[in-house]
Short mmCIF file of C-alpha atoms in Angstrom, two decimals:
data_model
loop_
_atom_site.label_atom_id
_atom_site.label_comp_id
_atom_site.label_asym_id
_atom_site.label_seq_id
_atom_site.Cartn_x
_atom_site.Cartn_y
_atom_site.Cartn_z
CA UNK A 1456 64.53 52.80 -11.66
CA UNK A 1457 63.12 49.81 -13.04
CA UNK A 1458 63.87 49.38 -16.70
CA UNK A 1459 60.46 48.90 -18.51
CA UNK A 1460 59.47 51.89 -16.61
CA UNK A 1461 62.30 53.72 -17.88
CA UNK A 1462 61.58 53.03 -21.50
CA UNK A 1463 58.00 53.74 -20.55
CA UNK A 1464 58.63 57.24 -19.62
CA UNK A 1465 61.16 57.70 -22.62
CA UNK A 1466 59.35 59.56 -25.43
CA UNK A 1467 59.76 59.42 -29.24
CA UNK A 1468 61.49 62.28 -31.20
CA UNK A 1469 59.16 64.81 -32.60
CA UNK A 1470 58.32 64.29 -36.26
CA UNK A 1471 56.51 66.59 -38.44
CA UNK A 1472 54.98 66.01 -42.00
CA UNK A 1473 55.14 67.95 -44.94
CA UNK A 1474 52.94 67.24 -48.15
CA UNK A 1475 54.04 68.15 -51.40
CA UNK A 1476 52.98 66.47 -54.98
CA UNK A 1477 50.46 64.18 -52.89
CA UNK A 1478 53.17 62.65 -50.87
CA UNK A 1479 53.19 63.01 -47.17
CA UNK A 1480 56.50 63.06 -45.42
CA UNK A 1481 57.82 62.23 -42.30
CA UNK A 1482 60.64 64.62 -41.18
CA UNK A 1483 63.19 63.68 -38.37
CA UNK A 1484 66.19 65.56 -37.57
CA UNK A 1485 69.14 64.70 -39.66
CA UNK A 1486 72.03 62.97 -37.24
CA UNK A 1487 75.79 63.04 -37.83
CA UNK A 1488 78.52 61.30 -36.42
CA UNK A 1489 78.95 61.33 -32.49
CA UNK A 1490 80.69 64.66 -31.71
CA UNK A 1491 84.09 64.12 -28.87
CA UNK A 1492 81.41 64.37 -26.18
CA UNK A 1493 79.50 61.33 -27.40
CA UNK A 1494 76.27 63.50 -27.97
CA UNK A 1495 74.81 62.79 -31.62
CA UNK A 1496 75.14 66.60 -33.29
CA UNK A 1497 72.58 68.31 -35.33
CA UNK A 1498 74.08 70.39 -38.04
CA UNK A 1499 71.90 73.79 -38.31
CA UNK A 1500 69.88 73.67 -41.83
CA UNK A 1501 70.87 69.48 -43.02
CA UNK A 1502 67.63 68.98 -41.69
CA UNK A 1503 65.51 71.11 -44.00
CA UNK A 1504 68.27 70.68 -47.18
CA UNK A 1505 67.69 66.09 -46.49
CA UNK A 1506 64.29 66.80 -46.14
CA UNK A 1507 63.72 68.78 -49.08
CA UNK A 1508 65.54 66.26 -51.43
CA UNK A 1509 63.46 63.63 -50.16
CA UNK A 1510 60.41 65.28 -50.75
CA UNK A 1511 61.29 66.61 -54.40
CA UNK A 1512 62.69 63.25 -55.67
CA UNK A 1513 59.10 61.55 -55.02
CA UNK A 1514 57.46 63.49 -57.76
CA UNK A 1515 59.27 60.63 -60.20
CA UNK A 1516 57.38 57.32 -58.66
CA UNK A 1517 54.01 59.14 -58.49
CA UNK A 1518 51.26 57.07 -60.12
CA UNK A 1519 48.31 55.69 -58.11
CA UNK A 1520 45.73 54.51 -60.28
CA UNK A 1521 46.31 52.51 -63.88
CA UNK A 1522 44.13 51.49 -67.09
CA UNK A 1523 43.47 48.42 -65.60
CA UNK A 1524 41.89 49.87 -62.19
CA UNK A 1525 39.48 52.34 -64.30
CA UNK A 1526 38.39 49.19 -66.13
CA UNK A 1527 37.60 47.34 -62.95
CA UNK A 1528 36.35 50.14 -60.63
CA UNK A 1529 34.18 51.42 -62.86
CA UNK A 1530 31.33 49.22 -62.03
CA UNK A 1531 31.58 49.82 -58.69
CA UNK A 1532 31.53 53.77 -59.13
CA UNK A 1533 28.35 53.28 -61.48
CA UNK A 1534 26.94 51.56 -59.08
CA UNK A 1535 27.78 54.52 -56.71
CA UNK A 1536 26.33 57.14 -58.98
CA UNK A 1537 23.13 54.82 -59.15
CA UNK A 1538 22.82 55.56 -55.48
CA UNK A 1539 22.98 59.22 -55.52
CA UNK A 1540 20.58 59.72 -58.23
CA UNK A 1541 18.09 57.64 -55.85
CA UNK A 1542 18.94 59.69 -52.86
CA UNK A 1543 18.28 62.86 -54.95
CA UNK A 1544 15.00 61.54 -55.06
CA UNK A 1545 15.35 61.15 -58.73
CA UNK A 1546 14.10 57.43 -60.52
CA UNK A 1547 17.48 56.08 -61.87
CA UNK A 1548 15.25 53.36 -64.47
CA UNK A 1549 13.62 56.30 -66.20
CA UNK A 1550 14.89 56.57 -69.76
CA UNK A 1551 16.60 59.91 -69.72
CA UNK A 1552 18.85 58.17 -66.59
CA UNK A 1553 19.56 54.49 -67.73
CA UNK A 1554 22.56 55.02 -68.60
CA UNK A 1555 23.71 58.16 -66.69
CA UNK A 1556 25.70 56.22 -64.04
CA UNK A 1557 28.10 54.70 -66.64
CA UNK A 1558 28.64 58.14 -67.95
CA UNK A 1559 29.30 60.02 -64.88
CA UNK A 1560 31.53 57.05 -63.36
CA UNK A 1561 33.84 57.09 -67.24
CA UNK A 1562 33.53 61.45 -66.95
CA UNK A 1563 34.95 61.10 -62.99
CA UNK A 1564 37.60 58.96 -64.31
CA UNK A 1565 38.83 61.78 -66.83
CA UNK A 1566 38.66 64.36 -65.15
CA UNK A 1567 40.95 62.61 -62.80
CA UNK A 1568 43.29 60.76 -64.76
CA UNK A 1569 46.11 62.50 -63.34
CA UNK A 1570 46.32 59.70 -61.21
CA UNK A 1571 47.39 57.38 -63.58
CA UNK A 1572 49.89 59.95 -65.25
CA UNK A 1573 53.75 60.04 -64.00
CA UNK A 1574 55.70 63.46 -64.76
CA UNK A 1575 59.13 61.19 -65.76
CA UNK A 1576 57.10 59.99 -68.31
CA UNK A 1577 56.12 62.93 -69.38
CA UNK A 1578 59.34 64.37 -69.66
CA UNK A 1579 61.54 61.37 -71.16
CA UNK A 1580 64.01 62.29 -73.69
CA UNK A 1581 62.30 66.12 -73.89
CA UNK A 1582 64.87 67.61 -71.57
CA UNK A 1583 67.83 69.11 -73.88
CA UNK A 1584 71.18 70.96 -72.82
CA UNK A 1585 71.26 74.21 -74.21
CA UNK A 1586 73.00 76.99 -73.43
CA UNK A 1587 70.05 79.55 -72.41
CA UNK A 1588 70.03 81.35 -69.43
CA UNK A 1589 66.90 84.24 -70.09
CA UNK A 1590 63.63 83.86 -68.73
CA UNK A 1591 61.64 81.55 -70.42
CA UNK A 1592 57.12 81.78 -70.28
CA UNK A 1593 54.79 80.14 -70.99
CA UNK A 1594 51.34 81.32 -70.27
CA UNK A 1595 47.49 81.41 -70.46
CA UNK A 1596 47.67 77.64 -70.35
CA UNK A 1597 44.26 76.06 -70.41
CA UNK A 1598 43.48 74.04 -66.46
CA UNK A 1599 40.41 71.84 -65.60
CA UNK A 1600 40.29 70.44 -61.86
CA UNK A 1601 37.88 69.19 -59.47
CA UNK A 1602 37.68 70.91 -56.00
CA UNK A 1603 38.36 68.13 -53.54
CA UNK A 1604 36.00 69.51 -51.06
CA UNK A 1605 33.06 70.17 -53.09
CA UNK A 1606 33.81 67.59 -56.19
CA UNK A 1607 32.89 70.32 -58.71
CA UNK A 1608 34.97 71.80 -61.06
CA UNK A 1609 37.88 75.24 -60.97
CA UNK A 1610 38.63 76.19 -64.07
CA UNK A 1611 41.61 79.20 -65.34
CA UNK A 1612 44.74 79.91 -66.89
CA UNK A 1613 48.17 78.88 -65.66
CA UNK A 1614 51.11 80.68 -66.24
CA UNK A 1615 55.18 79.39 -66.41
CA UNK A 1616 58.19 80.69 -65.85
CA UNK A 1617 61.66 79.40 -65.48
CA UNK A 1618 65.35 81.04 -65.57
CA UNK A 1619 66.97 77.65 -67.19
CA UNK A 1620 70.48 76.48 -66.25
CA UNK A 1621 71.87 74.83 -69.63
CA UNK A 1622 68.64 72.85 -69.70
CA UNK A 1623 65.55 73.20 -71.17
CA UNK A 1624 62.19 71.37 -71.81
CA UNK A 1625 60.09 70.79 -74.66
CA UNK A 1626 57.54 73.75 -74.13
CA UNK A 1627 54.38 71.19 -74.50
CA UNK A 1628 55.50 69.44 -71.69
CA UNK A 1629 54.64 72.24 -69.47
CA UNK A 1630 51.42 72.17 -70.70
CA UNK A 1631 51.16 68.45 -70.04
CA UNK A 1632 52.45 69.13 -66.16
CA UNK A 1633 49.92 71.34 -65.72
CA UNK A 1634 47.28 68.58 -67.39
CA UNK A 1635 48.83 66.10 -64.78
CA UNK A 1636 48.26 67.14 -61.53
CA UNK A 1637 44.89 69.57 -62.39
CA UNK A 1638 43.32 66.13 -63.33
CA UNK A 1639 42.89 65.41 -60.04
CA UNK A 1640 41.32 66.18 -56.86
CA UNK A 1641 42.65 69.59 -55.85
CA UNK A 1642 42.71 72.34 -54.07
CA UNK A 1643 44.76 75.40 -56.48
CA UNK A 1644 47.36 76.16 -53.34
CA UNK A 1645 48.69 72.51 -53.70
CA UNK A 1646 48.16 73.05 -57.68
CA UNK A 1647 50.37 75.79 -57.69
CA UNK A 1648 53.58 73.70 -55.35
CA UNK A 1649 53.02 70.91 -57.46
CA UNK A 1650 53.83 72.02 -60.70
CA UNK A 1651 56.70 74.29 -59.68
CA UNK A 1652 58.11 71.63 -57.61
CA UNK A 1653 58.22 69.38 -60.32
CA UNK A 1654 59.82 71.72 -62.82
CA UNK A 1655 62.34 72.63 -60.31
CA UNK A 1656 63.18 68.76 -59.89
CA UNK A 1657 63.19 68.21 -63.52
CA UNK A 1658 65.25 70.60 -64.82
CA UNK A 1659 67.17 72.22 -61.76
CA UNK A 1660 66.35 75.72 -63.06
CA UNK A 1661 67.65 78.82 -61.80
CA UNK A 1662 63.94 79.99 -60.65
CA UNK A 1663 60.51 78.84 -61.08
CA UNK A 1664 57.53 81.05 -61.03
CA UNK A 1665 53.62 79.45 -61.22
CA UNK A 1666 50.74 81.62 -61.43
CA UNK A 1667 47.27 80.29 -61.27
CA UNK A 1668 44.01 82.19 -62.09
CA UNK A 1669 41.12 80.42 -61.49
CA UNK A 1670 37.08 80.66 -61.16
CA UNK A 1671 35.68 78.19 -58.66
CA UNK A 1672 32.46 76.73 -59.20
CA UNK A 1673 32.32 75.73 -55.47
CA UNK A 1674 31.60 79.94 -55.09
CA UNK A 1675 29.96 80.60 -58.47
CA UNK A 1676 27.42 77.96 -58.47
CA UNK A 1677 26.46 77.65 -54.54
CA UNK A 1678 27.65 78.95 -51.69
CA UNK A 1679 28.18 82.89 -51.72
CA UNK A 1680 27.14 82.57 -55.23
CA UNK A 1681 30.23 85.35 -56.51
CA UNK A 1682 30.25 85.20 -60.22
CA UNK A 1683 32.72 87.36 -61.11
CA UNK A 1684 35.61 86.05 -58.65
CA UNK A 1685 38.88 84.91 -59.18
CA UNK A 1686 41.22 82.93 -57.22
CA UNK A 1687 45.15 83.77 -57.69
CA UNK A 1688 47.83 81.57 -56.39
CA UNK A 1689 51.65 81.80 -56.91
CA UNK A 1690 54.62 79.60 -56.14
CA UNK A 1691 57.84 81.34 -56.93
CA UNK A 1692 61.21 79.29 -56.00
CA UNK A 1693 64.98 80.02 -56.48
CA UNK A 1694 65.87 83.34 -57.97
CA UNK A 1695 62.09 84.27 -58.51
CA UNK A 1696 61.54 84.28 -54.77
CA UNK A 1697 65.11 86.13 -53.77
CA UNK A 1698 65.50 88.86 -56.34
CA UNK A 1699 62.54 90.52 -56.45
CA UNK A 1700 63.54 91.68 -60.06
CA UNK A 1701 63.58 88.77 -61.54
CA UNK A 1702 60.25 87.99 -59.96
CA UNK A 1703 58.68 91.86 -61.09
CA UNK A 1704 60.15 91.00 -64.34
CA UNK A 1705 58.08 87.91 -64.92
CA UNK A 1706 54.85 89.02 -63.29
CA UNK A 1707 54.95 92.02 -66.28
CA UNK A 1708 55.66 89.70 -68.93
CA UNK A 1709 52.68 87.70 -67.88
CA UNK A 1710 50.00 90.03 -67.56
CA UNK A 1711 51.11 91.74 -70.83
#
């Protein structure tokens, strides 16, 4: 068979991606050494523990926008909001909208300032060793985010627990996770993963358990117009996902 042929027909190993705290990862089977019959050898469940580790240690290096980029985009999303006010059919030189652009480009870049927000800095020097090991909650936690499909705002209470294993965090700083990645274009499932993923990378917990409670404007305000519904999402890992105990125990704490 001729050769370029040959690599012609050959075809790439599958990947799959997995997305967790915005990052998007390849995953490819983990290899070990050539077994006695030359063959590489795929050892049952590397794959998914590699992967894993990969994924979880990217929550550190996340920042995508800085100070410096809201000063200079800022013009350019003015200019942006001057655009829809026109297509609205609205007159954006009449005095009540002069200076609406400005003020809706600076709002859009608070309400998602989560992108210029890392958790490790967050978290420096408010992780202490302490020898605790009962369930610790925080909850009814304030969140504001943006619906990424609709670009108007979800709003409810968050609620955190953790079984900690000789370390624990400075309970503000859950708050301020949970300020981190809802200030930014969301959608609550991804919410939810984000902020128990990065707890469980932070601190290396027993368990993690994230509830969300949330009204969406997206189904309040237009659409099937539903005022009174909520949206409830829940991420339990470790020992909150495997005992069931543990995980009655803190949904009953947290609706007490």
């Amino acid at each position: 068979m001729d050769h370029a042929k040959q690599k012609q027909s050959e075809k790439p190993p599958a990947y799959s991606t997995d997305s967790v705290n915005g990052h998007v990862e390849e995953r490819a089977p983990v290899l070990k050494s050539p077994n006695r019959t030359g063959g590489p050898q795929v050892v049952p469940g590397e794959e998914t523990r590699s992967h894993t580790s990969a994924v979880m240690e990217s929550w550190k290096e996340e920042r995508t926008r800085s100070i410096e980029d809201n000063e200079m985009n800022l013009p350019g999303i003015a200019a942006a909001y001057t655009s829809i006010l026109s297509g609205l059919g609205e007159d954006p030189l009449r005095q009540g909208l002069l200076k609406t652009p400005r003020r809706a480009a600076t709002a859009m870049q608070f309400f998602t300032k989560g992108y210029q927000e890392k958790i490790s800095d967050v978290l420096n020097n408010a992780i202490f060793d302490e020898d605790h090991d009962e369930m610790v909650i925080v909850k009814d936690i304030d969140m504001f985010s943006m619906c990424e499909h609709h670009l108007v705002p979800f709003i409810g209470k968050v609620h955190i627990g953790y079984l900690p294993n000789k370390r624990v965090v400075g309970l503000s700083k859950l708050a301020r996770i949970v300020e981190i990645y809802s200030r930014r274009l969301q959608v609550q499932e991804r919410l939810t993963k984000q902020i128990a993923v990065a707890i469980t990378e932070s601190l290396q917990p027993s368990g993690v358990g994230v509830v969300i409670e949330a009204s969406h404007m997206c189904m309040v305000m237009r659409g099937v117009q539903k005022m009174n519904s909520k949206t409830v999402t829940s991420t339990m890992l470790g020992v909150f996902r495997e005992d069931p105990k543990t995980r009655e125990e803190f949904l009953k704490l947290i609706k007490n």
